[in-house]
Coordinates of C-alpha atoms and ligand atoms in Angstrom, one line a residue:
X1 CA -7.0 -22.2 -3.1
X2 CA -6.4 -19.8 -6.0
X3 CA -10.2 -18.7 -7.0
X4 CA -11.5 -17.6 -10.1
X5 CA -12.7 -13.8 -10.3
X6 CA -16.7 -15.1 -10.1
X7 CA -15.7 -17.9 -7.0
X8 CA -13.8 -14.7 -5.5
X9 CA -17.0 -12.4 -5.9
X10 CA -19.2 -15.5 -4.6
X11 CA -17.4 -16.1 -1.4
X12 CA -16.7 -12.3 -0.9
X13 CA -20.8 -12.3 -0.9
X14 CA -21.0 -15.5 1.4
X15 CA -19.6 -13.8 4.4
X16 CA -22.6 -15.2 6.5
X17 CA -20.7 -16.8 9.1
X18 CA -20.2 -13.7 10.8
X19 CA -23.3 -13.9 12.7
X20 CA -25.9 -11.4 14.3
X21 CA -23.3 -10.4 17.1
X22 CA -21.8 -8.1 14.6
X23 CA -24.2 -6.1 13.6
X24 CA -25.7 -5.3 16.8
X25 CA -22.0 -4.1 18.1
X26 CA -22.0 -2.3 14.7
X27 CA -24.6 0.0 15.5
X28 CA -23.3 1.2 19.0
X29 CA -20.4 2.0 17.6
X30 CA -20.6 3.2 14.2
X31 CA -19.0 6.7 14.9
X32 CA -16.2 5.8 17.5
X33 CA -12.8 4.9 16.9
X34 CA -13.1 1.7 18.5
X35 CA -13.4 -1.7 16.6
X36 CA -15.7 -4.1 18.2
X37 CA -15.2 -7.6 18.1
X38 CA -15.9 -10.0 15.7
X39 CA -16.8 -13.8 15.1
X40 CA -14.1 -15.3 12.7
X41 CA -14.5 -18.5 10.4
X42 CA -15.1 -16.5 6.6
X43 CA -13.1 -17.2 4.3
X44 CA -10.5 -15.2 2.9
X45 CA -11.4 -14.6 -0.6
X46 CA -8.0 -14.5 -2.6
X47 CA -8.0 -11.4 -4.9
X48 CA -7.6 -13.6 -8.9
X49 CA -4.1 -13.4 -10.8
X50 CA -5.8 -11.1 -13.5
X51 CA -5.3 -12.4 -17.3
X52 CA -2.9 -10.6 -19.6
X53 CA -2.0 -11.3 -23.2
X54 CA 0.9 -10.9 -25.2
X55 CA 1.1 -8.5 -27.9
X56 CA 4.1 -8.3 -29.9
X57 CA 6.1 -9.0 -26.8
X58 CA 3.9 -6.6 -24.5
X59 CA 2.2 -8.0 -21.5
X60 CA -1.5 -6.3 -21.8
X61 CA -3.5 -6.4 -18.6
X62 CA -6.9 -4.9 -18.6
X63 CA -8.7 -2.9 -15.6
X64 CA -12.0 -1.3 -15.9
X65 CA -12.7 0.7 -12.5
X66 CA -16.5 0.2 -11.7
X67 CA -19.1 0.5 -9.7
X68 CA -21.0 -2.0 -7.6
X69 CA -22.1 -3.9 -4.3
X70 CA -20.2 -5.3 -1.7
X71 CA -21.7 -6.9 1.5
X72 CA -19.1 -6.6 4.5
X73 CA -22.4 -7.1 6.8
X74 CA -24.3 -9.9 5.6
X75 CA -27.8 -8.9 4.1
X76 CA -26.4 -5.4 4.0
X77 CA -25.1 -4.8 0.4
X78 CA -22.9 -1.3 0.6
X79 CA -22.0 0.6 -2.6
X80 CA -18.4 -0.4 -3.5
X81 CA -15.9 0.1 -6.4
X82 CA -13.6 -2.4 -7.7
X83 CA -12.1 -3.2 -10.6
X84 CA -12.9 -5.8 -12.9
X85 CA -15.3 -6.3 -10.1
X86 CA -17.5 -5.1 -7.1
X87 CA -14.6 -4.8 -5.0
X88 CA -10.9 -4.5 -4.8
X89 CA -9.4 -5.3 -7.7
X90 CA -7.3 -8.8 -9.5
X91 CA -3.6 -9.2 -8.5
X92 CA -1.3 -8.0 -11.6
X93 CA 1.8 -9.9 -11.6
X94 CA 4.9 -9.2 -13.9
X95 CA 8.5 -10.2 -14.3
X96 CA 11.1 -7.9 -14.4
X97 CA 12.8 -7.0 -18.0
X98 CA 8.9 -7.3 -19.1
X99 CA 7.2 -4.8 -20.8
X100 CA 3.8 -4.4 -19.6
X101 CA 0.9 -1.8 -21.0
X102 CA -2.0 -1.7 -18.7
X103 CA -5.6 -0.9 -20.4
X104 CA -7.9 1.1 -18.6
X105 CA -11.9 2.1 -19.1
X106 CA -13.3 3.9 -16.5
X107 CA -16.5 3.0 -16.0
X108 CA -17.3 5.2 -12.9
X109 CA -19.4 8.2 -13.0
X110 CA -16.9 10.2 -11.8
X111 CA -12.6 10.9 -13.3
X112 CA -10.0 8.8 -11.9
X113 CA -6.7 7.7 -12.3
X114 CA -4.7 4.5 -12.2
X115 CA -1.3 5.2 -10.4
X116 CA 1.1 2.5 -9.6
X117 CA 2.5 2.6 -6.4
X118 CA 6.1 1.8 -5.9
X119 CA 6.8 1.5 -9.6
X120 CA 9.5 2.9 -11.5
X121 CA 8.3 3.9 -14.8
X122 CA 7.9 6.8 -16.3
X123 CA 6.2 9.7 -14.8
X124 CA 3.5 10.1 -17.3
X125 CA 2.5 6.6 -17.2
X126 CA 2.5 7.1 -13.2
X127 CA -1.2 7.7 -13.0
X128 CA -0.4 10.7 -10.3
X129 CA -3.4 13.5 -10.1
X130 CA -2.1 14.9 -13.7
X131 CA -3.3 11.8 -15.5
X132 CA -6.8 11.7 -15.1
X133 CA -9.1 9.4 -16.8
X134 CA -12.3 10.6 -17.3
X135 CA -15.9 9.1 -16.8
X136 CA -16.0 6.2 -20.2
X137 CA -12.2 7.8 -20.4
X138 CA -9.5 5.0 -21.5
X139 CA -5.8 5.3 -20.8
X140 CA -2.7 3.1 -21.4
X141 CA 0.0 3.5 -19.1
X142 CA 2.8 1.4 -20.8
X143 CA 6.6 0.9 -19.4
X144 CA 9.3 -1.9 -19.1
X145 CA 9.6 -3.1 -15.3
X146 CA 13.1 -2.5 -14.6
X147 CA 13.3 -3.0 -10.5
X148 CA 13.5 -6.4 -8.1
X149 CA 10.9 -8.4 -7.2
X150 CA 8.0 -6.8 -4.8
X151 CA 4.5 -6.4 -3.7
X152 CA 3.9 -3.2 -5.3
X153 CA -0.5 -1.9 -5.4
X154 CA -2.5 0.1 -7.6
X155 CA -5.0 2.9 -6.7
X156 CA -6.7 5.8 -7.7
X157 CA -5.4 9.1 -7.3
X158 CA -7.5 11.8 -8.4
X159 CA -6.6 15.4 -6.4
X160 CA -9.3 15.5 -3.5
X161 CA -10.8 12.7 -3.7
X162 CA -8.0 9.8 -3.0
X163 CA -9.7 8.3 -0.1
X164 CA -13.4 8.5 -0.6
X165 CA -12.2 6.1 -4.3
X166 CA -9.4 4.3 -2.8
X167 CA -11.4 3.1 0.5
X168 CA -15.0 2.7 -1.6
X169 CA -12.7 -0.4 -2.9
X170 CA -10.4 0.3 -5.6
X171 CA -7.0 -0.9 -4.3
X172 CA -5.2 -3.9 -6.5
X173 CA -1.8 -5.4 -5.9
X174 CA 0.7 -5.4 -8.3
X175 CA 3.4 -8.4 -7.8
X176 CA 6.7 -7.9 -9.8
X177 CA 8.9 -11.1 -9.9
X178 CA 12.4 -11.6 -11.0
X179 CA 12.4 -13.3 -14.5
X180 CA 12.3 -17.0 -14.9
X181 CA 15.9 -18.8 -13.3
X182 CA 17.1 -15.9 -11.9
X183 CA 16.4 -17.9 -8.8
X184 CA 17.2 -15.1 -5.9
X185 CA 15.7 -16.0 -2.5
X186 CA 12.3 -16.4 -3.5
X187 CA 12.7 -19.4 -5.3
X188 CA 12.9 -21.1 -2.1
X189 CA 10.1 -18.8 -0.5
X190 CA 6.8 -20.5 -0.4
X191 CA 5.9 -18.6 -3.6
X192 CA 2.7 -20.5 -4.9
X193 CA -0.1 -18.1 -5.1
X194 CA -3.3 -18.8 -3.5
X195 CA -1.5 -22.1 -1.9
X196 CA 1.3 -20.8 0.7
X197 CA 1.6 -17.2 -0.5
X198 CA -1.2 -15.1 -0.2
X199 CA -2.3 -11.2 -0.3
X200 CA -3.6 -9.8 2.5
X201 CA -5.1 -6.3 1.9
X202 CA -5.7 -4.8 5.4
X203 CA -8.9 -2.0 5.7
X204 CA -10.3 -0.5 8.3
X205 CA -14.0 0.5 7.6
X206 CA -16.3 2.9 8.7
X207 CA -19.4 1.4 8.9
X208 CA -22.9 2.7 9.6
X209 CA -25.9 0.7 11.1
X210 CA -26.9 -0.4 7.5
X211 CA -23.4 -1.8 6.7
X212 CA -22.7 1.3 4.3
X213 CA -18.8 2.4 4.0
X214 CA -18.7 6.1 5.8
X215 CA -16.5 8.7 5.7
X216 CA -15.3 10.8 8.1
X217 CA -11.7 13.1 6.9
X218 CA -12.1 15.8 9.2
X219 CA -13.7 14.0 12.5
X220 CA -10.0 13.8 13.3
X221 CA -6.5 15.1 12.8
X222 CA -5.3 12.1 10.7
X223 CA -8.7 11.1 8.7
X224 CA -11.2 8.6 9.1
X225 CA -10.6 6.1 11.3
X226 CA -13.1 2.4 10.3
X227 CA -14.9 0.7 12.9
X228 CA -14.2 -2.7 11.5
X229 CA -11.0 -4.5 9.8
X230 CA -11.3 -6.3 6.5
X231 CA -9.1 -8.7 5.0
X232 CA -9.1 -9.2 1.5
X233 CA -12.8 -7.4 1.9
X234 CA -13.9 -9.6 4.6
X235 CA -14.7 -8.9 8.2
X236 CA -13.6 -11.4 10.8
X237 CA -11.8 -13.8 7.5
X238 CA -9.6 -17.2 8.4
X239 CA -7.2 -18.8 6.0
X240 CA -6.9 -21.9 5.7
X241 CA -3.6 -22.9 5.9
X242 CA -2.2 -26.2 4.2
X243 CA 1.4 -26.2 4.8
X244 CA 4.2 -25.6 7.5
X245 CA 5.2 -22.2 5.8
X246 CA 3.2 -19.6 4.4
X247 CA 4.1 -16.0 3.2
X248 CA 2.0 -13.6 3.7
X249 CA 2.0 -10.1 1.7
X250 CA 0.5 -7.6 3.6
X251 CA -0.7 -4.0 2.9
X252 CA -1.8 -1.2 5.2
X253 CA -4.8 0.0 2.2
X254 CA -6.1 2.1 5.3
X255 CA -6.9 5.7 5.0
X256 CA -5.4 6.8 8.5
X257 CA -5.0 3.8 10.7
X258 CA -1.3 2.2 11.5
X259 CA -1.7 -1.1 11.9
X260 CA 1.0 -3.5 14.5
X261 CA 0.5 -6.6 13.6
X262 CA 2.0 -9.8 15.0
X263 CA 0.1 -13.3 16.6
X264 CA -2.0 -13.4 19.7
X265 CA 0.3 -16.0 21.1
X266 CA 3.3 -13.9 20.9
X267 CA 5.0 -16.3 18.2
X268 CA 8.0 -15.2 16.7
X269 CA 7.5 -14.7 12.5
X270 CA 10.3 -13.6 9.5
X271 CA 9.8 -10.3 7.7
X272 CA 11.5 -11.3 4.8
X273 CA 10.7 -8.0 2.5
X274 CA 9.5 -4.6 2.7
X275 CA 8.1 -2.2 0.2
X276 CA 9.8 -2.6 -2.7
X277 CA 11.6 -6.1 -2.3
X278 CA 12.9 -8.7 -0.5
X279 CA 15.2 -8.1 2.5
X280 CA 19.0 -9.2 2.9
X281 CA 17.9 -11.9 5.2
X282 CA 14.6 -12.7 7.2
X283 CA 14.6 -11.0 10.0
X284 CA 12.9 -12.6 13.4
X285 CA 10.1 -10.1 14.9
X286 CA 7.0 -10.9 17.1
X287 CA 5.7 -7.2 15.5
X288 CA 6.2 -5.6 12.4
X289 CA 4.0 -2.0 11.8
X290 CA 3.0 -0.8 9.0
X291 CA 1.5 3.1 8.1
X292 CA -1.1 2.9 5.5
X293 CA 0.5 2.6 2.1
X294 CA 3.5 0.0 3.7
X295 CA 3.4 -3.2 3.0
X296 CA 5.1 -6.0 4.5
X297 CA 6.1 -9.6 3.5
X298 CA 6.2 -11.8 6.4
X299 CA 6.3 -15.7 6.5
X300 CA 4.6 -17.9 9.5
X301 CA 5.2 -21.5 10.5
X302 CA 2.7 -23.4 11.8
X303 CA 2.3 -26.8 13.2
X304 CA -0.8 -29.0 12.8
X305 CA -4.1 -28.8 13.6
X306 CA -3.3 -25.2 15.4
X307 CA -5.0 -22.0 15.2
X308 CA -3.2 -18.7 15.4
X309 CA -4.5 -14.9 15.4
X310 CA -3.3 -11.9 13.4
X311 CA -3.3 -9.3 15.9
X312 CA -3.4 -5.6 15.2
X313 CA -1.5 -4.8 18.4
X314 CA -1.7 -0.9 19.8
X315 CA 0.6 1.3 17.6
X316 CA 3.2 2.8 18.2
X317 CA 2.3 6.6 17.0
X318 CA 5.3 8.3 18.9
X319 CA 4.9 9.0 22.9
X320 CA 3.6 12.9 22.7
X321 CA 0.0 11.8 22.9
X322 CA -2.7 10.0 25.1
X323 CA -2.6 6.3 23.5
X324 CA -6.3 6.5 22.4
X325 CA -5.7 9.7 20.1
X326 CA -5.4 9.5 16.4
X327 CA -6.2 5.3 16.0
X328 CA -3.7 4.4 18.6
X329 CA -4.2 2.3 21.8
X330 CA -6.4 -0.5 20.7
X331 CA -5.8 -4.1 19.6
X332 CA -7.7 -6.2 17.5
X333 CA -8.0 -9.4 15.5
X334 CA -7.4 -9.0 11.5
X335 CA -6.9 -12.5 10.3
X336 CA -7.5 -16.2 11.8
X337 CA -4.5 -18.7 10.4
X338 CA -6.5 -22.5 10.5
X339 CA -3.7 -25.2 9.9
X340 CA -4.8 -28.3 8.8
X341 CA -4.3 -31.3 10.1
X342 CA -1.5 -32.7 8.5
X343 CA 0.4 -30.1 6.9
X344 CA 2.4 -30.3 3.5
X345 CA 6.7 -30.0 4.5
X346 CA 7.8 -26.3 3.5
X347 CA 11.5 -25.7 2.4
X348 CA 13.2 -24.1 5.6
X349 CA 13.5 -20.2 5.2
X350 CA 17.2 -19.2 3.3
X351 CA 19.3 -17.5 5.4
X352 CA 20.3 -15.1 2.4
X353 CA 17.5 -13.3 0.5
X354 CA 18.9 -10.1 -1.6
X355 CA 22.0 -8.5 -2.1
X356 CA 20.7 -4.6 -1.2
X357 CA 23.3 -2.5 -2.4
X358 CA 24.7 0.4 -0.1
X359 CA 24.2 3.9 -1.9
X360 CA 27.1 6.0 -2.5
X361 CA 25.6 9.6 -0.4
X362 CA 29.2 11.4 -0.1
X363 CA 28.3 13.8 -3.2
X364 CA 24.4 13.4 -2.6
X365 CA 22.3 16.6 -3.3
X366 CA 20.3 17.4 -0.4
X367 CA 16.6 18.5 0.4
X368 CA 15.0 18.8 3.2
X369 CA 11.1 18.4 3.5
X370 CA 9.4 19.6 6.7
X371 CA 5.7 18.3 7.4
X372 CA 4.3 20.9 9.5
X373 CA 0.0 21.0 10.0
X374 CA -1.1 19.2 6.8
X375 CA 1.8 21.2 4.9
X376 CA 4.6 20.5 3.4
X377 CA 7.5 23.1 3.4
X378 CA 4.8 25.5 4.5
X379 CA 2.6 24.8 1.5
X380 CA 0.0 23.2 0.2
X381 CA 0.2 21.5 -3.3
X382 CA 0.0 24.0 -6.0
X383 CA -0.4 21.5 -9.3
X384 CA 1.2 24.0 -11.8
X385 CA 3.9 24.8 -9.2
X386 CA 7.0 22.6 -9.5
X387 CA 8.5 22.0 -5.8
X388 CA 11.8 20.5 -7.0
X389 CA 13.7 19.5 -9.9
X390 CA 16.2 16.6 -9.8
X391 CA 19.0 15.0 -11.9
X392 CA 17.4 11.4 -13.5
X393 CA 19.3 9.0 -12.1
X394 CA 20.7 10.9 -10.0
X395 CA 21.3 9.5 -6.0
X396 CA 20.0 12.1 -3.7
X397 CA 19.0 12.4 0.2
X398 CA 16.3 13.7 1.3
X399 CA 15.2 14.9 5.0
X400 CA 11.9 14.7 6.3
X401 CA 11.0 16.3 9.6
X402 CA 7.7 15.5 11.4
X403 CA 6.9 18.8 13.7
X404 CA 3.7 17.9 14.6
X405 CA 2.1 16.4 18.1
X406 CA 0.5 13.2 15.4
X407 CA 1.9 11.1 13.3
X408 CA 2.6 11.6 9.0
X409 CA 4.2 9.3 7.0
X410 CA 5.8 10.2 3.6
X411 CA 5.8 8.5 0.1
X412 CA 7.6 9.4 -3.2
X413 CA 6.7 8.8 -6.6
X414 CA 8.4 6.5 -9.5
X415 CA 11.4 5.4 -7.2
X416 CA 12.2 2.7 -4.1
X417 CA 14.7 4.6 -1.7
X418 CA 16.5 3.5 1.2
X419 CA 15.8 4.3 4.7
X420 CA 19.3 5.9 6.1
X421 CA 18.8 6.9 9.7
X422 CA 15.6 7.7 12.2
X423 CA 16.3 10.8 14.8
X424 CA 20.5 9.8 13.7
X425 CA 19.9 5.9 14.8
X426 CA 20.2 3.5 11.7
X427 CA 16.9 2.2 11.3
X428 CA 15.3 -1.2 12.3
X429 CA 16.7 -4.6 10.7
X430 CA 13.2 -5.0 8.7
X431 CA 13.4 -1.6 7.6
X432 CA 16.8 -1.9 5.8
X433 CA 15.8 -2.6 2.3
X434 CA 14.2 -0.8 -0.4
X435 CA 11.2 1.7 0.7
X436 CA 8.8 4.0 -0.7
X437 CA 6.7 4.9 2.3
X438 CA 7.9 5.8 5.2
X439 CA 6.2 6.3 9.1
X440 CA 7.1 9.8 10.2
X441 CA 6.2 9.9 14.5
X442 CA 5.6 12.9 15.6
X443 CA 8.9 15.0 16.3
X444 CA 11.0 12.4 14.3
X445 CA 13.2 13.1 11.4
X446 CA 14.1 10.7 8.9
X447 CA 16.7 10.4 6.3
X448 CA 16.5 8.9 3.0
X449 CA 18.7 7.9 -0.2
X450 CA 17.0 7.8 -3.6
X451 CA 18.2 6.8 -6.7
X452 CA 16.1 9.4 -9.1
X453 CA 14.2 8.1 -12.0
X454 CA 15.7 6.6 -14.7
X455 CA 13.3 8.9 -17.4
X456 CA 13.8 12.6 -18.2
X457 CA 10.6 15.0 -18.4
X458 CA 10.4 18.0 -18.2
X459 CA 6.5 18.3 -18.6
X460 CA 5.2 15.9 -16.1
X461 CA 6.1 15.9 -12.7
X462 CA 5.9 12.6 -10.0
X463 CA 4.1 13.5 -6.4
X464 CA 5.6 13.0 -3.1
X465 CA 3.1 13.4 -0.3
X466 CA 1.4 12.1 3.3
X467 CA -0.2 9.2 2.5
X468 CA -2.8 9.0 5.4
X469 CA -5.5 10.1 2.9
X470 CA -7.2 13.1 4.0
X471 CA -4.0 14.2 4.3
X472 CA -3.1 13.9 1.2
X473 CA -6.4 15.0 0.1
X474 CA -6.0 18.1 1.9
X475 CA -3.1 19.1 0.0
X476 CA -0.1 17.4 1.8
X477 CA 1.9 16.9 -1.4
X478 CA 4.4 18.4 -3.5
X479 CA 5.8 17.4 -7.5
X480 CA 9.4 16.9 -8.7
X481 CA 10.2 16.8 -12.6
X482 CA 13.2 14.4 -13.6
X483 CA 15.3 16.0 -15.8
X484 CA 18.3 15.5 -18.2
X485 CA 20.2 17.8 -16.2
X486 CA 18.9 18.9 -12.9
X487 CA 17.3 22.1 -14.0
X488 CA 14.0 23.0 -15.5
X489 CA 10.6 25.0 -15.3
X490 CA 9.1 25.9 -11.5
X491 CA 6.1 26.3 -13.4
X492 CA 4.2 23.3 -15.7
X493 CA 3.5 24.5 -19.2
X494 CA -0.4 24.4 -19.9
X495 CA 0.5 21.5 -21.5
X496 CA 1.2 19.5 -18.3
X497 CA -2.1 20.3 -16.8
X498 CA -4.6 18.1 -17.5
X499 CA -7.1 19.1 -15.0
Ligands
C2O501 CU1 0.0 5.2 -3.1 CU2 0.7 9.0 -4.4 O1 0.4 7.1 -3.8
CU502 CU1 2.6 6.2 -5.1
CU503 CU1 0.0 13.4 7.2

């Protein structure tokens, strides 16, 4: 049921069916990779639509990052950050031809940013590591949506300390919809929020004895890896599921683990989008992975009175390494699907979804981006150092080559792009529409097509990066200006630095 902000913050706290098992297991284990099990039956809080109003035709939303208490081990209140909240933050929702202006006090005692992930907007309102908010700062990012529906997110993004802000709890989705009658597939999705389409943001947390959130970047190649798996901020949560379909929009908001997810009982599901949108047509999958930063919509059928398990199923994280190295070999439970006894009839799933254009790559400009230790193109990210300059608008591929023994993936700023070919193999079906994260397996070279952004500055440059955290923390990132005409500065002006 859709919750108010206060019954969301009440349930989050009511985790108590968890029991005394977990907490024991927690302590054995605090500082391993593995993820000991759980008792399910919580609830899964769903994360409130947040309010907006309209000024003069602008949809206003308001986020104030903060700090606060969150108990993923009953008793055992850990500091948290959310926003508008203790932890994680409300679900902003738009329609496309919108304009939206998004108000933000920081409330923490440290800078932040807001950046909007998956958004194409300008890259000053991007809320990259240029646009920093400082502590009782405001900012108002402000742009008109101009891309297809999608479960887009929201996170901080301050340079160096990504992950310990993002994983202390400040992670928000951001659902774009096409605008009213424009009818497109997901009319016919189950598309009620909080009813038979629901969020599901997917954590895994390092927790200590006393239920705090620890952090461990450098304990392994790839970043901290959590001991237990949250849903929505819950360990060991179960939905309660009312009717014969229900979608479920899930993100990886993990620092370093992949997660694999599918049903303990080997059921078949639909992925019916991907990062940024809905697919040409479900596609049937009994697995779909996602790196952190990927999300996936997937929807589920159930019959009465059954329960099925959301499985995180062992990953694959490319062949070169022991299964157990860098998160990969285990399985675990994420999510328990309780259907009801009688369930409420759900349309049956369209056979069409989107029309995904093909891009035009004959005249495409070419770059090549190698991720090589936690470099990219032999380099660390220099923030007054511009890495590349592009044409706005402009359709470009780009080549990203994994030569390391663990796994990367790789994100870009302010556009959705299209995943052309894996090691020169067309890509999975579920991977076929629009993208802006993408896995990168060790010894594995991807291609993509981008359409540039649609805004010309020559000031302030959009990030690509890793985005397992630490990496990206460590420096795995480069910056691109969009320009009028393709050229422009290799330095930022004084001006563009605002840290
Ligand atoms: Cu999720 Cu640089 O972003
Ligand atoms: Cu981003
Ligand atoms: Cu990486």
């Amino acid at each position: 049921m859709l919750l108010s902000r206060r019954d969301f913050l009440r349930t989050t706290a009511a985790t108590a069916v968890l029991g005394p098992t977990l907490a024991v297991t927690l302590s054995s284990c605090a500082a391993t990779e593995d993820v000991p099990a759980v008792q399910f039956g919580a609830p899964l809080p769903v994360p409130p639509l947040a309010d907006s109003k309209l000024e003069g035709g602008v949809r206003v939303f308001s986020l104030v990052p903060q700090a606060g208490k969150h108990e993923f081990v009953p008793g055992k209140p850990a500091d948290s950050m959310g926003y508008n909240g203790s932890y994680l933050g409300p679900t902003l929702r738009a329609a496309r031809g919108e304009r939206v202006r998004i108000d933000v006090r920081n409330q923490l005692t440290d800078a932040t940013t807001l950046h909007f992930h998956g958004m194409r907007l300008p890259a000053a309102d991007d809320g990259g590591p240029h646009q920093m908010i400082d502590a009782g700062g405001t900012s108002s990012p402000s742009w008109t949506i101009s891309q297809p529906a999608a479960t887009l997110w929201y996170h901080p993004h301050p340079h160096g300390s990504t992950e310990k802000q993002l994983s202390m709890g400040l992670t928000g989705l951001f659902i774009l919809d096409e605008p009213a009658g424009a009818g497109e597939g997901s009319a016919v999705l189950p598309h009620g929020y909080g009813v038979d389409d629901f969020p599901v943001i997917v954590q895994d947390r390092r927790l200590d004895s006393n239920g705090q959130l620890t952090f461990d970047p450098n304990g392994n190649s790839t970043g901290t890896l959590g001991n237990s798996i949250a849903a929505n901020g819950v360990l060991g949560a179960a939905l309660k599921v009312t009717t014969e379909r229900v979608r479920l929009r899930l993100l990886n908001a993990s620092g370093a683990r992949w997660f694999n997810f599918g049903f303990g009982d080997g059921r078949t599901f639909h992925v019916v989008a991907s990062d940024g949108g809905l697919l040409a047509a479900p596609v049937p999958v009994t697995r779909v992975q996602l790196s952190p930063a990927e999300r996936a919509e997937i929807v589920v059928e159930l019959r009465a009175g059954e329960q099925a398990m959301l499985r995180s199923f062992a990953p694959n994280l490319g062949s070169v390494n022991p299964p157990d190295s860098f998160g990969g070999g285990k399985d675990f439970d994420v999510l328990r699907l309780d259907a009801a006894a009688s369930l409420t009839p759900s349309s049956a799933l369209p056979a069409t979804l989107a029309a995904i254009p093909s891009l035009d790559v004959a005249n495409a400009h070419i770059r090549s981006f190698t991720l090589n230790g936690q470099n990219i193109n032999n380099h660390a990210v220099d923030m007054n150092r511009v890495n590349e300059v592009v044409k706005k608008g402009a359709t470009e591929v780009w080549l990203v080559d994994n030569t390391n023994v663990y796994q990367h993936n790789f994100h870009v700023h302010g556009v959705q792009f299209q995943l052309l070919d894996v090691n020169d193999a067309p890509p999975p079906a579920h991977l076929r529409g629009w993208k802006d994260t993408i896995p990168v397996l060790p010894r594995e070279r991807s291609r993509i097509a981008i359409i540039m952004p649609d805004y010309a500055d020559t000031q302030h440059p959009y990030m690509y990066h890793c985005h397992l955290l630490a990496h990206e923390d460590q420096g795995m990132m480069g910056q691109y200006l969009a320009t009028e005409d393709g050229t422009g500065p290799s330095k930022l002006g004084m001006d563009g630095m605002q840290m």
